Tab-separated table of C-alpha atoms in Angstrom:
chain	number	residue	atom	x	y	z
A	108	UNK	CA	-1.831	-7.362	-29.237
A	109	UNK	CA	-0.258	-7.225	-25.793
A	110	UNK	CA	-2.898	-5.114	-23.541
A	111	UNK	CA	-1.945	-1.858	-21.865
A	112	UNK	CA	-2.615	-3.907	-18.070
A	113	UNK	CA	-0.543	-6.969	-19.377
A	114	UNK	CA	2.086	-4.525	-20.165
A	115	UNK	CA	2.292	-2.878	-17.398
A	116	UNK	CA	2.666	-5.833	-15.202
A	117	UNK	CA	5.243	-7.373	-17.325
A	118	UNK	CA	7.252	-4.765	-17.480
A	119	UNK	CA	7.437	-3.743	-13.368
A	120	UNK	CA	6.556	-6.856	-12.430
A	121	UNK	CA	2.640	-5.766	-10.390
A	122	UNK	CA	-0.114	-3.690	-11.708
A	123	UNK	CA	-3.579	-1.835	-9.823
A	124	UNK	CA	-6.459	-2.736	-10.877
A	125	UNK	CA	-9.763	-0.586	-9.072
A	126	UNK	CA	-13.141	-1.966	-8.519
A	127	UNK	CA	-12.680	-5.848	-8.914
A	128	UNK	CA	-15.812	-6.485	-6.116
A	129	UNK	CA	-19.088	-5.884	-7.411
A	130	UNK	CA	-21.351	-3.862	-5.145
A	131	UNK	CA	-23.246	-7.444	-4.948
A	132	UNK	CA	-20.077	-8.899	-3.682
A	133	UNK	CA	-19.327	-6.753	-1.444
A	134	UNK	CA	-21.549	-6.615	1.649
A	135	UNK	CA	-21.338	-10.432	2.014
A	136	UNK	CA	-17.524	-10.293	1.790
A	137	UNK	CA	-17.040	-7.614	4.347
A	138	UNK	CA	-19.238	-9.805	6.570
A	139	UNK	CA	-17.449	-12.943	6.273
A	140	UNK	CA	-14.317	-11.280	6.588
A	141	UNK	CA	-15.225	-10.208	9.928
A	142	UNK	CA	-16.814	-13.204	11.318
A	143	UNK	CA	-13.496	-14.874	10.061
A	144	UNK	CA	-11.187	-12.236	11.612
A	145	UNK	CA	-13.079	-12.827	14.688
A	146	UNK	CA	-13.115	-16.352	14.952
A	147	UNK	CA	-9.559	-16.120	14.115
A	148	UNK	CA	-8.598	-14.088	17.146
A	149	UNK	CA	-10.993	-15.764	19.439
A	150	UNK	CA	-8.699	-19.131	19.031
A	151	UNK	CA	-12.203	-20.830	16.994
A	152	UNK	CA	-10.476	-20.856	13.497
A	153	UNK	CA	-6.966	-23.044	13.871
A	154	UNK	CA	-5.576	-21.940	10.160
A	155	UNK	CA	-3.821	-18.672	10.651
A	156	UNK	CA	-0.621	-17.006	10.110
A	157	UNK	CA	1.261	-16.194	13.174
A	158	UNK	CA	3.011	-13.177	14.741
A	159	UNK	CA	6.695	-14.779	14.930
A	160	UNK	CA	6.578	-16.909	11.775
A	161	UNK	CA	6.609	-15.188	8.434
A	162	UNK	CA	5.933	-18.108	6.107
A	163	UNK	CA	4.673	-21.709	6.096
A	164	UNK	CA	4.959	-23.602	8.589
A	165	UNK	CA	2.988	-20.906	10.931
A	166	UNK	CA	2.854	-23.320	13.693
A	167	UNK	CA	1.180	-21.860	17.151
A	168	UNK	CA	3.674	-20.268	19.334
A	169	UNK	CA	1.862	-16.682	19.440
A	170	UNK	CA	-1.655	-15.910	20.138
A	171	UNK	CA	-1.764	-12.853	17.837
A	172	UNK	CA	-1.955	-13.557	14.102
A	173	UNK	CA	-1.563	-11.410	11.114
A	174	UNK	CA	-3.442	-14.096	8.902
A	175	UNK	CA	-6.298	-15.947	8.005
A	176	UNK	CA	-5.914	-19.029	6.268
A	177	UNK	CA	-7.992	-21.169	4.034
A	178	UNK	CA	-10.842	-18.969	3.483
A	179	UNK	CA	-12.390	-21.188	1.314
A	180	UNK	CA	-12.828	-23.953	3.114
A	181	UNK	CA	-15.981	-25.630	3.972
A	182	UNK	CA	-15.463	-25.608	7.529
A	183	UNK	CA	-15.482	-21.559	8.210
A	184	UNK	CA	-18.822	-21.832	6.430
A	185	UNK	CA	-18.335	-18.642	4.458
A	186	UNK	CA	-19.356	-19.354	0.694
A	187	UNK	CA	-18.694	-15.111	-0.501
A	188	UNK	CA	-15.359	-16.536	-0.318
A	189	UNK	CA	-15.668	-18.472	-3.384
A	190	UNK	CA	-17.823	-16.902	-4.896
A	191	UNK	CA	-16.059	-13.613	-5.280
A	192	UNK	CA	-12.836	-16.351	-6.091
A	193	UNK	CA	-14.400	-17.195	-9.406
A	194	UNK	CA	-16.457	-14.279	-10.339
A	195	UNK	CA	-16.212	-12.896	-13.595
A	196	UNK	CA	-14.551	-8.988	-13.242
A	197	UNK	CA	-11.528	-11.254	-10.859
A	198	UNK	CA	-11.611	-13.906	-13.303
A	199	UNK	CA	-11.096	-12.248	-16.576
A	200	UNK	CA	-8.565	-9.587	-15.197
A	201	UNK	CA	-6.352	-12.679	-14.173
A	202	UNK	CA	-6.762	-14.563	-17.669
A	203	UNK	CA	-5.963	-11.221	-19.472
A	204	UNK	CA	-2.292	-11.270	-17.034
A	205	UNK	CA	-1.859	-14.341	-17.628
A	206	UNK	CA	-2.447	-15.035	-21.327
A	207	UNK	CA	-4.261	-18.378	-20.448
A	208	UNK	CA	-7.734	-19.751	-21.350
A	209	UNK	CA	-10.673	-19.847	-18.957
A	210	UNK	CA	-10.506	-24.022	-19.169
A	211	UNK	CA	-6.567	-23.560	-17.956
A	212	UNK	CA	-7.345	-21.827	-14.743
A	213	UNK	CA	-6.708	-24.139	-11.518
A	214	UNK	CA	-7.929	-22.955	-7.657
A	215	UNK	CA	-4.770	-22.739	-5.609
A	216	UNK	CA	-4.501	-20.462	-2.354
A	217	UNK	CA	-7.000	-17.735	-0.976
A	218	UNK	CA	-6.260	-16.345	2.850
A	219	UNK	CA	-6.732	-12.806	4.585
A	220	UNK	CA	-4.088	-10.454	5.339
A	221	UNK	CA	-5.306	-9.017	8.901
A	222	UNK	CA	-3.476	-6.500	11.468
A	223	UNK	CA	-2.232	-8.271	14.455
A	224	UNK	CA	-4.031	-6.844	17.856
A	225	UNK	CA	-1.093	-6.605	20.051
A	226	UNK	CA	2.306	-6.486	18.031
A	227	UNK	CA	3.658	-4.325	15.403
A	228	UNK	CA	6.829	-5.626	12.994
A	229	UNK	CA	7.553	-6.096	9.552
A	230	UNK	CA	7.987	-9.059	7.072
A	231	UNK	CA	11.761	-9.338	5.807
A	232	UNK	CA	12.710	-8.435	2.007
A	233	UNK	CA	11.923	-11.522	-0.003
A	234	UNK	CA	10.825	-13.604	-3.293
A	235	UNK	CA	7.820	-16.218	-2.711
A	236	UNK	CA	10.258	-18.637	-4.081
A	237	UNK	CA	13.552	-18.318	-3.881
A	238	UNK	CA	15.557	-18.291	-0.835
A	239	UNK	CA	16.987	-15.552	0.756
A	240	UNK	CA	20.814	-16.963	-0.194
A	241	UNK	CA	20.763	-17.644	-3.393
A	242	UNK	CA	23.802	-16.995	-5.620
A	243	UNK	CA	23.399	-14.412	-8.420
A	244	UNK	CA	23.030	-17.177	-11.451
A	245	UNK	CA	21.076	-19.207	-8.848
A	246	UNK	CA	18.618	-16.276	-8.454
A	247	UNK	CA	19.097	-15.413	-12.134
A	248	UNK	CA	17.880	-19.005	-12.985
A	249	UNK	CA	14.862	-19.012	-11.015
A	250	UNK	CA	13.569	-15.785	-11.859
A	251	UNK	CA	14.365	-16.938	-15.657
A	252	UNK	CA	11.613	-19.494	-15.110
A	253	UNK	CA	7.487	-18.453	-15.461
A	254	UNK	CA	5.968	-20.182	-12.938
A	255	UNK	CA	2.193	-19.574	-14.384
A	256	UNK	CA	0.738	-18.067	-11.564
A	257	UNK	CA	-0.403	-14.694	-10.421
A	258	UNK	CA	-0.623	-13.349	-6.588
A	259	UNK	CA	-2.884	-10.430	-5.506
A	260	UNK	CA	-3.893	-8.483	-2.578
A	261	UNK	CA	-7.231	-6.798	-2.565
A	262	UNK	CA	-8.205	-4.166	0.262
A	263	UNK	CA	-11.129	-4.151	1.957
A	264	UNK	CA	-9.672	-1.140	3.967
A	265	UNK	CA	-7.149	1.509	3.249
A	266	UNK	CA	-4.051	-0.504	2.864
A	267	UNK	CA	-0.263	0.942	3.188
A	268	UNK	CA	1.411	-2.236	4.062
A	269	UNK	CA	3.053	-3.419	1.284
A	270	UNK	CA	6.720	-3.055	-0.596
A	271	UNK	CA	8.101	-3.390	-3.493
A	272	UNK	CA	11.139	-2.939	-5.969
A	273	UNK	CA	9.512	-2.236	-9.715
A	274	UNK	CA	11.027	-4.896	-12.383
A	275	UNK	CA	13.004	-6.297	-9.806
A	276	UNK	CA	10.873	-9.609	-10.758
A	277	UNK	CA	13.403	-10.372	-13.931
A	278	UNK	CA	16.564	-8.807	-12.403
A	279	UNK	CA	18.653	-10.298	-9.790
A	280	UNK	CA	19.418	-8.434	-6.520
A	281	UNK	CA	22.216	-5.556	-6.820
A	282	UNK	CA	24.788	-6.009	-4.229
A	283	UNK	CA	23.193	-2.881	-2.672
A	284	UNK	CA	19.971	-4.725	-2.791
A	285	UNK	CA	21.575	-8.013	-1.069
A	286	UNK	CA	22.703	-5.801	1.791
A	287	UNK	CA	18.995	-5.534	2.560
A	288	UNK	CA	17.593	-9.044	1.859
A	289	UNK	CA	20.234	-11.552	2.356
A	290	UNK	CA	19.468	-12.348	6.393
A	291	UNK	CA	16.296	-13.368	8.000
A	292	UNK	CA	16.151	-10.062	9.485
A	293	UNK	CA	12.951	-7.577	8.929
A	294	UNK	CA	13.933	-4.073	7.884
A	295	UNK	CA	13.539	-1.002	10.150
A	296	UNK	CA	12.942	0.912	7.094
A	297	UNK	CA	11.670	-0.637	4.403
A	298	UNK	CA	12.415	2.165	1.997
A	299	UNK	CA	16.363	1.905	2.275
A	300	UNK	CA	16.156	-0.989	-0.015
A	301	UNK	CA	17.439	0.675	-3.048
A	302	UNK	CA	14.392	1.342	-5.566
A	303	UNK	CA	11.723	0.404	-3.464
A	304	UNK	CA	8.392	1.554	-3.396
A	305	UNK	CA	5.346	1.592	-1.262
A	306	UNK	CA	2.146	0.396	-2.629
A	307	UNK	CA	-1.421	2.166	-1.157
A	308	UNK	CA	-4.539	0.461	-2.286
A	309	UNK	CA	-7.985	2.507	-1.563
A	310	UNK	CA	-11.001	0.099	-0.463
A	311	UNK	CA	-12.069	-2.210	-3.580
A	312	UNK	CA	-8.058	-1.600	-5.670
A	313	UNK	CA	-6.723	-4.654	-5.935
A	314	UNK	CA	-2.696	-5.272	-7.140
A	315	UNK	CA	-1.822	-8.056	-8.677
A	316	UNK	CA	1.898	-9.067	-8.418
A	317	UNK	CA	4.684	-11.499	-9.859
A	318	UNK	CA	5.238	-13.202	-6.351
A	319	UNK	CA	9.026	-13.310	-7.132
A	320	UNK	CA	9.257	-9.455	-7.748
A	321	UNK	CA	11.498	-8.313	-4.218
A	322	UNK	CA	8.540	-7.376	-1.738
A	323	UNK	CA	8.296	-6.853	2.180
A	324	UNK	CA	5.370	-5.769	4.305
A	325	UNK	CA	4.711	-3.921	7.363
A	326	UNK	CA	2.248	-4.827	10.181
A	327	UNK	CA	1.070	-2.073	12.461
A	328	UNK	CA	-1.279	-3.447	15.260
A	329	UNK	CA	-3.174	0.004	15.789
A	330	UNK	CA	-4.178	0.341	12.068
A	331	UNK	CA	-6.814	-2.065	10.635
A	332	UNK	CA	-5.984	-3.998	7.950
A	333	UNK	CA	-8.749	-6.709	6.211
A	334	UNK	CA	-6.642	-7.617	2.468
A	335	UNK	CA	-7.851	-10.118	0.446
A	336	UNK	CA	-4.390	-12.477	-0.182
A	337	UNK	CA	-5.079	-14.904	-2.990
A	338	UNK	CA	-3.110	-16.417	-6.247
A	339	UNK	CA	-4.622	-18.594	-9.014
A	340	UNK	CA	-2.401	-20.597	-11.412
A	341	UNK	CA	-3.023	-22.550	-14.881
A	342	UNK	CA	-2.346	-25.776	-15.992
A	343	UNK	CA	0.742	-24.646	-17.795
A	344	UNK	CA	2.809	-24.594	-14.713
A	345	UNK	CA	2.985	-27.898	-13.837
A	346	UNK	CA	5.172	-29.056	-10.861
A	347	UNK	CA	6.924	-25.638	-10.957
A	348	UNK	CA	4.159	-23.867	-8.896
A	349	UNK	CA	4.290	-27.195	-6.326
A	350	UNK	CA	6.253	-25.939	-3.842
A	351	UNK	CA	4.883	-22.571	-3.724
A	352	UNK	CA	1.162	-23.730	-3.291
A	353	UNK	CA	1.210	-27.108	-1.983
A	354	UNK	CA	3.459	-25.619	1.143
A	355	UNK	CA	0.213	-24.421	2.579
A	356	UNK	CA	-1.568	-27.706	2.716
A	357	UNK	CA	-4.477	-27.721	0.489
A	358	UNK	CA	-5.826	-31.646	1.307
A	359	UNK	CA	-9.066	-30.098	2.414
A	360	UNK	CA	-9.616	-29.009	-1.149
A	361	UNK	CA	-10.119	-32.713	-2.252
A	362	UNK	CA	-13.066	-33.447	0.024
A	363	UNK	CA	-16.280	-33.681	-1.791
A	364	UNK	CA	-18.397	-31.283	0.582
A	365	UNK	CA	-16.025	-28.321	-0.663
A	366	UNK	CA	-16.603	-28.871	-4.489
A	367	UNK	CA	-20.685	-28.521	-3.234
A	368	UNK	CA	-19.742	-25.199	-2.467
A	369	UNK	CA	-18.533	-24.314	-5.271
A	370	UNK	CA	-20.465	-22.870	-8.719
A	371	UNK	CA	-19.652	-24.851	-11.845
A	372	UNK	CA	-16.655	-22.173	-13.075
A	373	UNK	CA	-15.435	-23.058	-9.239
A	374	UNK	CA	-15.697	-26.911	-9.853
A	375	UNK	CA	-13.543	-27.068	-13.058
A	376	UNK	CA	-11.132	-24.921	-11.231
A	377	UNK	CA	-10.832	-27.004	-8.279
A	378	UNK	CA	-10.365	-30.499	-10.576
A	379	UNK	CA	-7.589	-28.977	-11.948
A	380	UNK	CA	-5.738	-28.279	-8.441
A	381	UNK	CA	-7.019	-32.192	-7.321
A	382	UNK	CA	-5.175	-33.272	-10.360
A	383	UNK	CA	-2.046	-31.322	-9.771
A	384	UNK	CA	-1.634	-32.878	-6.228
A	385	UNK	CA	-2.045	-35.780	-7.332
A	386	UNK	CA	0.987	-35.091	-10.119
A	387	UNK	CA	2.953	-34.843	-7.268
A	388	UNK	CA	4.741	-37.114	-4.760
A	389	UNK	CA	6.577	-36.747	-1.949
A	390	UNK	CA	6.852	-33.791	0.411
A	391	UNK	CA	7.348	-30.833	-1.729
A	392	UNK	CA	9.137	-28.780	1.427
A	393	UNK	CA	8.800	-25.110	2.030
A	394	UNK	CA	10.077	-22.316	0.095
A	395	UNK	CA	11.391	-19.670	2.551
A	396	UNK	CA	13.131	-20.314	6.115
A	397	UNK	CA	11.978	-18.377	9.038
């Protein structure tokens, strides 16, 4: 039997799930998302998403960033990360979405959404993986195709920020809907996209989203914004989810010292990911233009 929560995020493509952070979670992640946020904006962390470039490659052109990338990794020397990445309540809500067994869960990307300090702008209409110009059956073809993955956001603070279109995740764009999403442009207003919505998480919701359902975000430099940004994938994909996750550069994952971070859960996770770079060869490119 299909679940009420699998249901719902088949059918409109994202669902809310509340109090995915255990209270013994939860003091050491707000900690080391602070220290992060501050050693992101003090120039001491070098992985961060940048005001100027929406998606991979960030580069460094702009001192302000609306990002923090990598959270995991050994190097920021902030183990709640992972922790919290593997726990059980996170854990068995994304099994339960994605139909998959424990043992077919593979690590892939966890970063921090963050308000920029000196610039306010929005994120242009877009799918995670498929560009911007794609022809109707093009668009229709990719979106035909289940990537094995699932994307979520959870807020550490009140969080406003982000857009989307309900079921537009199995649907191409309308014509109406192209209008808004066909350029690299950012919209003044995100809710003239036809059917859009705007999703508010309260501290400790989390919403987990099909990362090709239409979705834009807004950036406001005078509101705080700390958002967990993570996605977790199972074996099942294979090379489809490639592009998507290796884009971000995940080498640092195969170096020994990270797996020693990690519990046992977070081991088997990770030597599925090592294996699935490995799968691959070549330069898998990036999936949006900025």
């Amino acid at each position: 039997m299909v679940s009420s929560l699998k249901e719902q995020y088949e059918r409109q493509g994202f669902v809310v799930v509340p109090n995915l952070i255990p209270p013994a979670h939860l003091e050491a992640l707000e900690g080391a998302s602070e220290r992060a946020i501050a050693r992101t904006r003090s120039g001491n962390w070098p992985h961060r998403r940048t005001v100027g470039r929406q998606f991979p490659p960030y580069g460094d052109g702009d001192p302000d960033s609306w990002g923090v990338q990598h959270v995991m990794h050994p190097d920021l020397g902030e183990p709640a990360f992972a922790r919290w990445y593997t726990s059980d309540a996170l854990v068995h809500v994304v099994q339960e979405l994605l139909g998959c067994d424990k043992d077919d869960l593979q690590m892939e990307l966890f970063n921090m959404l963050i308000n920029p300090t000196s610039n306010t702008f929005a994120l242009r209409w877009h799918r995670d993986d498929v560009r911007e110009d794609a022809t109707e059956d093009e668009e229709r073809e990719a979106l035909g195709v289940w990537h094995h993955g699932i994307q979520w956001n959870t807020a550490l603070r009140e969080d406003s920020c982000l857009f989307v279109v309900p079921g537009s995740h199995k649907e191409p764009r309308t014509p109406a809907q192209r209008a808004h999403s066909s350029t690299l442009d950012p919209p003044t207003d995100p809710l003239a996209m036809p059917g859009a919505i705007r999703v508010t998480l309260h501290p400790g919701e989390t919403v987990f989203y099909n990362n090709n359902i239409l979705h834009c975000a807004t950036y406001d430099a005078k509101t705080p914004r700390i958002t967990l940004h993570a996605c977790m994938g199972e074996v099942r994909g294979g090379s489809q989810r490639a592009r998507n996750i290796l884009q971000h550069g995940l080498q640092w994952m195969k170096e020994p010292r990270f797996a020693e971070t990690l519990d046992g859960r977070g081991r088997k996770m990770l030597e599925r990911i090592v294996r699935f770079q490995e799968d691959v060869n070549g330069d898998v490119g990036y999936s949006l233009s900025n």
